[in-house]
Amino acid sequence: MLLNASGCLDALTAPDVARSLDAFVTKTVTPLPRDGNEPVRIAETEVGMLNSIGLANPGIDRFLTRSLTALAKLGVPVWVSVGGFETDDYAEICSRLDDHAEVAAIELNVSCPNVEAPADSASQIVAAARLATRKPLWAKLSPSVPDVGEVARAAQAAGADGLSLVNTVRGLKLDSGTLKPVLGPGHGGLSGPALKPIALAAVATCYRATGLPIVGMGGVQTGQDALELIAVGARHVALGTVLFSDPDSPARVRAELHAAATERGWRSADDAYAFAVQEPLSVGTTLDNRSSV
Ligand SMILES: Cc1cc2nc3c(=O)[nH]c(=O)nc-3n(C[C@H](O)[C@H](O)[C@H](O)COP(=O)(O)O)c2cc1C
């Protein structure tokens, strides 16, 4: 399946782009409305985009009464990204989404670098969400941890059905003249091309650690990028930053992915996943990483 990455597509203003995906993932929804961080919120860098949106969203009440009904009319399965500051926030939203047939799956954003880190651990959040809903649960993890495989295993043990990898990593851009941060809150989350090697390593590690289905994302711009994520264990691929510069990228990436697979003599991208299944790539443990520097 080809999806969008949370926060990178407004399906209601670009319905045709949303319809070109196999599922639409919402911007992260929190219990209360959030205005987000002070501007400036987006900056370009040499290697991708920095954002510090700060989870601006209408909150779960307005999301349910307004956005969800409109999104359901698009005819694309809707995955709702859920965020919060404490375990109870996640559990509350999950239980409220549970009754809504329009919600195909829930992605738990336990990894946003633009808000203070959730006080509770990923596994606690997944466990509480698991008790609150029967919907499929995807845990979206940060690659900025010593051993993402360990976090993935904990999420699996707590009841995650799948993993979304990766969220942005924290970065800083300075104004070349003032040498002060360009973004309002100072730091932001780095996305785009710089994330691709990080995403490949995280997907390979977590696939090997858990065998769970994975939505791979991070710097995907071409069908070859998508093929590589699938070849290390991603079952699905999401497009993020590329949607800002190329809204037609879903159709293009899908065609390029098929071409890249058939050029290798494979029938489809499914054969790339079979490749990952047969030979899960070992990218080393934390210890190996340390000894490689
Ligand atoms: C402007 C912007 C807003 C984002 N908002 C969210 C969000 O609300 N929730 C979330 O889980 N990830 C959010 N992300 C992270 C993306 O979903 C994705 O994990 C990340 O950008 C890596 O993919 P990419 O390199 O293809 O963009 C956001 C990214 C960008 C660029």
XYZ file of C-alpha atoms and ligand atoms in Angstrom:
324
model
C 0.000 0.000 0.000
C 1.028 3.588 -0.626
C 0.036 6.109 2.046
C 0.833 9.715 2.947
C 2.928 10.482 6.014
C 0.950 12.154 8.800
C 0.923 15.946 8.598
C 2.077 16.084 4.971
C -1.263 16.130 3.144
C -4.528 17.957 3.749
C -6.982 15.529 2.150
C -9.862 17.985 2.227
C -8.035 20.621 0.190
C -6.385 18.043 -2.111
C -9.011 15.273 -2.388
C -7.656 13.909 -5.673
C -4.203 13.402 -4.165
C -5.785 11.590 -1.213
C -7.783 9.394 -3.590
C -4.564 8.376 -5.350
C -3.402 6.725 -2.107
C -4.428 3.346 -0.679
C -5.129 4.931 2.708
C -5.069 8.477 4.060
C -3.299 9.187 7.378
C -4.549 12.264 9.270
C -2.467 14.938 10.932
C -1.941 13.929 14.566
C -5.034 14.607 16.690
C -4.703 15.472 20.392
C -7.404 15.591 23.112
C -7.637 19.412 23.088
C -7.240 21.842 20.176
C -3.676 23.091 19.693
C -2.550 26.230 17.900
C 0.916 24.762 17.507
C 4.262 26.491 17.848
C 5.064 30.126 17.190
C 6.141 30.982 13.599
C 8.441 30.491 11.689
C 7.378 26.834 11.444
C 9.014 25.592 8.236
C 12.495 26.072 6.795
C 14.364 24.448 3.945
C 17.858 23.073 4.478
C 20.451 21.633 2.087
C 19.263 18.099 2.865
C 15.542 18.402 3.520
C 12.921 20.327 5.450
C 12.811 21.422 9.067
C 9.375 21.843 10.629
C 8.184 22.897 14.038
C 4.430 22.794 13.518
C 3.936 21.600 17.107
C 0.921 19.384 16.384
C -1.493 22.169 15.468
C -4.888 20.424 15.223
C -8.573 20.999 16.036
C -8.678 18.492 18.919
C -10.643 15.251 19.021
C -14.137 16.798 19.476
C -14.015 18.889 16.333
C -12.122 16.188 14.490
C -14.993 13.750 15.114
C -17.840 16.163 14.385
C -16.328 17.832 11.301
C -13.200 16.315 9.752
C -13.910 12.597 10.047
C -17.312 12.788 8.334
C -15.806 14.755 5.438
C -12.778 12.457 5.185
C -14.975 9.354 5.097
C -16.714 10.727 1.989
C -13.434 10.601 0.046
C -13.814 6.839 -0.244
C -10.246 6.167 0.954
C -9.598 4.215 4.191
C -8.785 6.700 6.964
C -6.025 6.092 9.477
C -6.139 8.487 12.409
C -2.850 9.622 13.918
C -3.200 10.057 17.669
C -0.940 12.111 19.941
C -0.806 13.341 23.499
C 1.327 14.148 26.479
C 0.370 11.306 28.779
C -0.774 7.735 28.372
C -4.347 8.700 29.310
C -4.531 11.139 26.378
C -3.881 8.324 23.922
C -6.277 5.927 25.668
C -9.054 8.541 25.690
C -8.794 9.277 21.976
C -8.521 5.598 21.054
C -11.660 4.724 22.983
C -13.540 7.569 21.276
C -12.390 6.417 17.827
C -13.292 2.806 18.550
C -17.021 3.259 17.742
C -16.387 4.958 14.413
C -16.588 2.556 11.504
C -14.982 5.232 9.275
C -11.663 4.723 11.092
C -9.684 1.932 9.428
C -6.656 2.076 11.744
C -4.964 4.169 14.405
C -1.353 5.368 14.260
C 0.041 6.214 17.685
C 2.446 9.135 17.344
C 4.774 8.445 20.232
C 7.651 10.224 18.558
C 7.039 13.874 17.656
C 10.204 15.941 18.180
C 8.287 19.243 18.223
C 6.466 18.774 21.501
C 7.941 17.908 24.845
C 8.453 14.143 24.816
C 5.465 12.182 26.105
C 6.145 11.500 29.761
C 5.267 7.859 29.358
C 7.050 5.216 27.374
C 5.979 3.918 23.991
C 5.090 0.509 25.409
C 2.898 2.010 28.149
C 1.065 4.069 25.556
C 0.556 1.112 23.224
C -0.677 -1.078 26.097
C -3.224 1.550 27.200
C -4.367 2.125 23.619
C -4.716 -1.637 23.125
C -7.151 -1.810 26.037
C -9.107 1.149 24.648
C -9.718 0.000 21.066
C -10.096 -3.010 18.797
C -8.837 -1.033 15.784
C -5.498 -2.010 14.226
C -2.763 -0.107 16.072
C 0.392 1.150 14.372
C 3.103 2.551 16.644
C 5.040 5.387 14.998
C 8.538 5.384 16.419
C 11.416 7.812 16.521
C 14.750 6.677 15.106
C 16.486 8.938 17.654
C 16.958 6.276 20.308
C 19.951 4.055 21.074
C 18.180 0.869 19.936
C 14.986 1.292 17.923
C 14.667 -2.512 17.685
C 14.222 -2.698 21.453
C 11.467 -0.060 21.385
C 9.806 -1.948 18.526
C 9.871 -5.218 20.463
C 8.337 -3.476 23.485
C 5.579 -1.993 21.300
C 4.909 -5.440 19.848
C 4.713 -7.017 23.308
C 2.259 -4.284 24.332
C -0.065 -5.149 21.446
C 0.954 -3.105 18.397
C -0.232 -4.630 15.118
C 2.337 -2.752 13.082
C 5.031 -0.085 13.122
C 5.405 3.224 11.286
C 9.033 4.192 10.766
C 10.368 6.860 10.934
C 9.316 10.175 12.392
C 11.510 13.234 11.885
C 14.761 13.759 13.797
C 15.527 16.929 15.713
C 17.520 19.549 13.836
C 18.454 23.216 13.941
C 18.873 25.836 11.221
C 20.619 29.141 11.855
C 20.114 32.383 9.991
C 23.469 32.879 8.256
C 23.582 36.565 9.212
C 22.299 36.684 12.795
C 23.415 33.145 13.680
C 20.080 32.796 15.508
C 17.612 29.929 14.923
C 15.350 30.425 11.922
C 12.416 28.503 13.421
C 10.264 30.091 16.123
C 10.840 27.443 18.802
C 14.516 27.028 17.833
C 14.723 23.398 16.823
C 12.483 21.442 14.492
C 12.027 18.006 12.941
C 14.171 17.195 9.920
C 12.444 15.349 7.065
C 13.215 14.611 3.432
C 16.305 13.132 1.722
C 18.535 13.198 4.829
C 16.170 10.735 6.496
C 16.384 7.979 3.904
C 19.473 6.163 5.279
C 18.088 6.541 8.801
C 14.737 5.116 7.719
C 16.367 2.182 5.907
C 18.379 1.259 8.993
C 15.371 1.604 11.323
C 13.079 -0.471 9.095
C 15.692 -3.204 8.654
C 16.348 -3.315 12.414
C 12.687 -3.360 13.428
C 11.670 -5.872 10.780
C 14.336 -8.235 12.001
C 13.445 -7.569 15.641
C 9.683 -8.065 15.329
C 8.542 -9.346 11.922
C 5.632 -6.899 12.281
C 4.169 -5.172 9.218
C 5.905 -1.821 8.773
C 4.938 1.428 7.041
C 8.314 2.701 5.860
C 8.838 6.438 5.385
C 11.602 9.004 5.436
C 12.955 10.776 2.374
C 11.056 8.746 -0.203
C 11.101 10.680 -3.470
C 11.215 7.966 -6.121
C 10.031 4.439 -6.794
C 13.585 3.217 -6.196
C 13.493 4.752 -2.691
C 10.226 2.912 -2.023
C 11.643 -0.344 -3.421
C 14.639 -0.105 -1.085
C 12.424 0.368 1.992
C 10.343 -2.647 0.958
C 13.491 -4.709 0.334
C 14.539 -4.242 3.974
C 11.114 -5.133 5.363
C 8.546 -2.369 4.845
C 5.159 -3.813 3.904
C 3.832 -0.359 3.002
C 5.424 2.979 2.084
C 4.384 6.536 2.989
C 5.185 9.769 1.168
C 5.854 12.866 3.265
C 7.938 15.898 2.334
C 7.869 15.026 -1.373
C 4.123 15.809 -1.398
C 4.872 19.504 -0.800
C 7.000 19.848 -3.934
C 5.246 17.199 -6.051
C 1.589 16.604 -5.162
C 1.369 14.105 -8.030
C 4.117 11.969 -6.503
C 1.809 9.084 -5.440
C 0.999 8.124 -9.054
C 4.601 8.743 -10.151
C 6.177 6.767 -7.294
C 3.722 3.912 -7.840
C 4.646 3.702 -11.544
C 8.387 4.006 -10.812
C 8.132 1.337 -8.110
C 6.500 -1.081 -10.512
C 9.114 -0.286 -13.177
C 12.000 -0.695 -10.704
C 10.645 -4.090 -9.637
C 10.029 -5.385 -13.155
C 13.475 -4.190 -14.306
C 14.880 -6.628 -11.742
C 12.794 -9.426 -13.241
C 10.298 -9.288 -10.390
C 6.563 -9.422 -11.082
C 5.771 -6.602 -8.665
C 6.971 -4.841 -5.545
C 5.608 -7.809 -3.568
C 8.703 -9.700 -4.708
C 10.844 -7.053 -3.033
C 9.052 -7.801 0.232
C 9.567 -11.528 -0.344
C 13.282 -10.689 -0.699
C 13.209 -9.047 2.754
C 11.339 -12.001 4.230
C 13.836 -14.524 2.879
C 16.895 -12.592 3.918
C 16.150 -10.162 6.757
C 19.042 -7.737 6.765
C 21.113 -7.511 9.904
C 22.210 -3.939 10.443
C 23.781 -4.618 13.790
C 22.950 -4.095 17.411
C 23.700 -1.048 19.481
C 27.018 -2.622 20.374
C 27.935 -3.080 16.712
C 27.002 0.522 16.015
C 29.364 1.676 18.710
C 32.231 -0.427 17.457
C 31.763 0.878 13.908
C 32.876 4.418 14.705
C 5.194 19.622 7.881
C 5.234 18.277 8.551
C 4.280 17.947 9.516
C 4.306 16.694 10.141
N 3.343 16.386 11.069
C 3.332 15.148 11.629
C 2.293 14.786 12.528
O 1.346 15.538 12.804
N 2.347 13.537 13.072
C 3.340 12.632 12.767
O 3.322 11.514 13.276
N 4.329 12.969 11.902
C 4.331 14.188 11.329
N 5.324 14.509 10.438
C 6.366 13.519 10.121
C 6.018 12.743 8.852
O 4.805 12.036 9.010
C 7.142 11.741 8.479
O 7.312 10.825 9.537
C 8.479 12.423 8.212
O 8.292 13.678 7.565
C 9.435 11.558 7.407
O 8.982 11.354 6.093
P 9.488 12.274 4.842
O 10.969 12.378 4.947
O 9.020 11.534 3.635
O 8.815 13.591 4.987
C 5.321 15.761 9.807
C 6.278 16.093 8.841
C 6.249 17.322 8.210
C 7.286 17.629 7.159
